């Protein structure tokens, strides 16, 4: 049972580099989310998607872009990485509204920007 | 601005103690409140609360919601070292807003 899979698990970038985090879910969920987690800050929503081809901004969207070209995949892009983007990134999905059902989380990506 | 506040930020107890974790919220759109437990990696689901005054229980854990006063509590009785984790509260409608969490440490 794969559930929600994030790749890569770890990454180190230099300031200004770009990268894409991939999230894949095999549960046919409509909703997908990207969160970041920093010490003492809890989980903060970056972007989310309510279905294939849709995206919306969350609490902290600046410096990130997302795409949901296929229902099962949700990509998070950093065009020009900054040290402030050093964080643990979690992808999550839910069948419909997240407050009707629990979120399923991926195992996280530890990103360091030097 | 939507806000979810958890208290205390950190708690240290001995095995067998009972703990109460608090979550208060101010959000524009509310449908339910969820509790998650986060150990090393991804948060795992504990409870979803939508109605006031109805207690949800799972073993030694229980939770209740007060929609009038806009808060929820999570109780853990007879704590064990395996309960050591960060406990997260989240509220919202079509997107979840998380609190900063309460870090619980249970020592033998």
Coordinates of C-alpha atoms in Angstrom, one line a residue:
Chain A
X1 CA 0.0 0.0 0.0
X2 CA 1.9 3.0 -1.3
X3 CA -0.5 5.8 -0.1
X4 CA 1.3 9.2 -0.5
X5 CA 4.9 9.1 -1.8
X6 CA 7.3 12.0 -1.8
X7 CA 10.5 12.3 -3.7
X8 CA 13.3 13.1 -2.9
X9 CA 13.5 12.4 0.8
X10 CA 16.6 14.7 1.3
X11 CA 18.1 17.5 -0.8
X12 CA 20.7 20.1 -0.4
X13 CA 20.6 23.2 -2.7
X14 CA 22.7 26.3 -3.1
X15 CA 21.0 29.6 -3.0
X16 CA 19.6 30.4 -6.4
X17 CA 19.2 26.8 -7.6
X18 CA 15.9 25.4 -8.6
X19 CA 14.3 22.1 -7.9
X20 CA 11.0 20.2 -8.0
X21 CA 9.5 18.1 -5.3
X22 CA 7.2 15.3 -6.5
X23 CA 4.2 14.0 -4.6
X24 CA 2.2 11.0 -5.9
X25 CA -0.8 9.4 -4.4
X26 CA -2.5 6.2 -5.5
X27 CA -5.8 6.6 -3.6
X28 CA -7.7 8.5 -6.3
X29 CA -7.9 11.5 -4.0
X30 CA -9.2 14.8 -5.3
X31 CA -7.5 17.2 -2.8
X32 CA -3.7 17.5 -2.5
X33 CA -1.6 19.9 -0.4
X34 CA 1.9 21.0 0.2
X35 CA 2.9 22.0 3.7
X36 CA 6.2 23.2 5.2
X37 CA 7.2 22.6 8.8
X38 CA 9.7 24.7 10.6
X39 CA 10.7 24.4 14.3
X40 CA 8.1 26.0 16.5
X41 CA 5.9 26.9 13.6
X42 CA 3.7 23.8 13.1
X43 CA 2.6 23.0 9.6
X44 CA 1.9 25.9 7.2
X45 CA 0.0 25.4 4.0
X46 CA 1.9 26.5 0.9
X47 CA -0.4 25.6 -2.0
X48 CA -3.2 23.2 -2.5
X49 CA -5.3 21.7 -5.2
X50 CA -9.0 20.7 -5.2
X51 CA -8.7 18.6 -8.4
X52 CA -6.8 17.9 -11.5
X53 CA -5.8 21.1 -13.3
X54 CA -6.5 23.4 -10.3
X55 CA -4.3 25.1 -7.8
X56 CA -4.7 27.6 -5.0
X57 CA -2.5 29.6 -2.7
X58 CA -2.2 28.7 1.0
X59 CA -0.7 30.7 3.9
X60 CA 2.8 31.0 2.6
X61 CA 2.9 30.7 -1.2
X62 CA 5.6 33.2 -2.0
X63 CA 8.7 31.6 -3.7
X64 CA 6.9 28.4 -4.7
X65 CA 4.9 27.3 -7.7
X66 CA 2.8 24.1 -8.1
X67 CA 1.2 22.1 -10.8
X68 CA -1.5 19.4 -10.9
X69 CA -1.4 18.1 -14.4
X70 CA -2.5 14.6 -13.4
X71 CA -4.9 13.8 -10.6
X72 CA -2.3 11.5 -8.9
X73 CA 0.6 14.0 -8.9
X74 CA 1.2 17.3 -7.3
X75 CA 4.5 19.1 -8.0
X76 CA 6.1 21.8 -5.9
X77 CA 8.7 23.9 -7.5
X78 CA 11.3 26.3 -6.2
X79 CA 12.5 28.5 -9.0
X80 CA 15.3 30.3 -7.1
X81 CA 15.9 28.7 -3.7
X82 CA 16.7 30.9 -0.6
X83 CA 18.0 29.9 2.8
X84 CA 14.6 30.8 4.3
X85 CA 13.2 27.9 2.3
X86 CA 15.2 25.4 4.4
X87 CA 12.4 23.3 6.0
X88 CA 10.7 19.9 6.0
X89 CA 8.1 19.7 3.3
X90 CA 5.1 17.4 3.6
X91 CA 2.6 16.5 0.9
X92 CA -0.8 15.3 1.9
X93 CA -4.0 14.2 0.2
X94 CA -7.7 13.7 1.0
X95 CA -10.6 12.3 -1.0
X96 CA -12.7 15.5 -0.6
X97 CA -12.8 18.3 1.9
X98 CA -10.1 17.7 4.4
X99 CA -12.4 18.4 7.2
X100 CA -14.7 15.6 6.1
X101 CA -11.9 13.1 6.1
X102 CA -8.5 12.8 7.5
X103 CA -5.4 13.8 5.5
X104 CA -2.9 11.2 4.4
X105 CA 0.6 12.5 4.7
X106 CA 3.8 11.6 2.8
X107 CA 6.9 10.9 4.8
X108 CA 8.4 14.3 4.2
X109 CA 11.3 15.9 2.3
X110 CA 14.2 17.5 4.3
X111 CA 15.4 20.5 2.2
X112 CA 18.5 22.5 3.1
X113 CA 19.4 25.7 1.2
X114 CA 22.9 26.9 1.8
Chain B
X1 CA -6.6 36.2 9.9
X2 CA -7.3 32.6 10.7
X3 CA -5.5 31.4 13.8
X4 CA -5.1 28.2 15.8
X5 CA -3.3 28.3 19.1
X6 CA -2.2 25.3 21.1
X7 CA -1.1 25.2 24.7
X8 CA 1.1 24.4 26.4
X9 CA 4.0 24.5 23.9
X10 CA 5.8 21.8 25.8
X11 CA 5.0 19.3 28.5
X12 CA 7.2 16.9 30.5
X13 CA 5.5 14.2 32.6
X14 CA 6.2 10.8 34.1
X15 CA 4.6 7.6 33.0
X16 CA 1.2 7.1 34.5
X17 CA 0.4 10.9 34.6
X18 CA -2.7 12.3 32.9
X19 CA -2.3 15.2 30.5
X20 CA -4.6 17.7 28.9
X21 CA -3.7 19.5 25.7
X22 CA -5.5 22.6 24.6
X23 CA -6.4 24.0 21.2
X24 CA -8.3 27.3 20.6
X25 CA -9.1 28.7 17.2
X26 CA -10.4 31.7 15.3
X27 CA -11.2 30.8 11.6
X28 CA -13.4 32.2 9.0
X29 CA -14.8 28.9 7.9
X30 CA -15.2 26.1 10.3
X31 CA -16.4 22.6 9.7
X32 CA -14.4 20.4 11.9
X33 CA -11.3 20.2 14.2
X34 CA -8.8 17.4 13.8
X35 CA -6.0 16.1 16.1
X36 CA -2.8 14.5 14.8
X37 CA 0.1 12.9 16.5
X38 CA 3.6 13.4 15.0
X39 CA 6.5 11.3 16.1
X40 CA 9.5 11.3 13.8
X41 CA 8.0 11.9 10.5
X42 CA 4.5 12.3 9.0
X43 CA 1.5 13.2 11.3
X44 CA -0.9 10.4 11.9
X45 CA -4.6 11.0 12.4
X46 CA -6.2 10.7 15.9
X47 CA -9.6 12.4 15.9
X48 CA -12.0 14.5 13.9
X49 CA -14.6 16.5 15.9
X50 CA -17.5 18.3 14.3
X51 CA -20.1 18.6 17.0
X52 CA -19.9 20.3 20.4
X53 CA -20.0 18.3 23.6
X54 CA -19.6 14.9 22.0
X55 CA -16.5 13.1 23.4
X56 CA -14.5 10.9 21.0
X57 CA -12.4 8.2 22.6
X58 CA -9.7 5.8 21.5
X59 CA -8.1 3.8 24.2
X60 CA -6.4 6.2 26.7
X61 CA -7.0 9.2 24.4
X62 CA -10.1 11.3 24.3
X63 CA -11.1 14.6 22.9
X64 CA -14.0 17.0 23.0
X65 CA -15.0 20.2 21.1
X66 CA -16.7 23.4 22.3
X67 CA -17.9 25.3 19.3
X68 CA -19.3 28.1 21.4
X69 CA -16.0 28.9 23.2
X70 CA -14.0 27.8 20.1
X71 CA -11.7 25.3 21.7
X72 CA -10.9 21.6 22.0
X73 CA -9.0 19.5 24.5
X74 CA -7.1 16.3 24.1
X75 CA -6.8 14.1 27.2
X76 CA -4.3 11.3 27.6
X77 CA -4.7 9.2 30.7
X78 CA -2.0 6.8 32.2
X79 CA 0.6 8.2 29.8
X80 CA 3.3 5.9 28.4
X81 CA 6.7 6.6 26.9
X82 CA 5.2 5.8 23.5
X83 CA 2.9 8.8 23.8
X84 CA 5.9 11.1 23.5
X85 CA 5.3 13.1 20.3
X86 CA 4.1 16.5 19.0
X87 CA 0.4 16.7 19.1
X88 CA -1.1 18.9 16.3
X89 CA -4.5 20.5 16.1
X90 CA -6.0 21.6 12.8
X91 CA -9.3 23.4 11.9
X92 CA -10.9 24.7 8.7
X93 CA -13.3 23.9 5.9
X94 CA -11.7 23.3 2.5
X95 CA -8.2 23.7 3.8
X96 CA -6.7 23.0 7.2
X97 CA -4.9 25.5 9.4
X98 CA -2.6 23.8 11.9
X99 CA -1.5 25.0 15.3
X100 CA 2.2 25.0 16.3
X101 CA 1.7 21.8 18.3
X102 CA 2.3 20.7 21.8
X103 CA 5.5 18.7 22.4
X104 CA 4.8 16.0 25.0
X105 CA 7.7 14.1 26.6
X106 CA 6.9 11.1 28.8
X107 CA 9.7 9.8 31.0
X108 CA 9.7 6.4 32.7

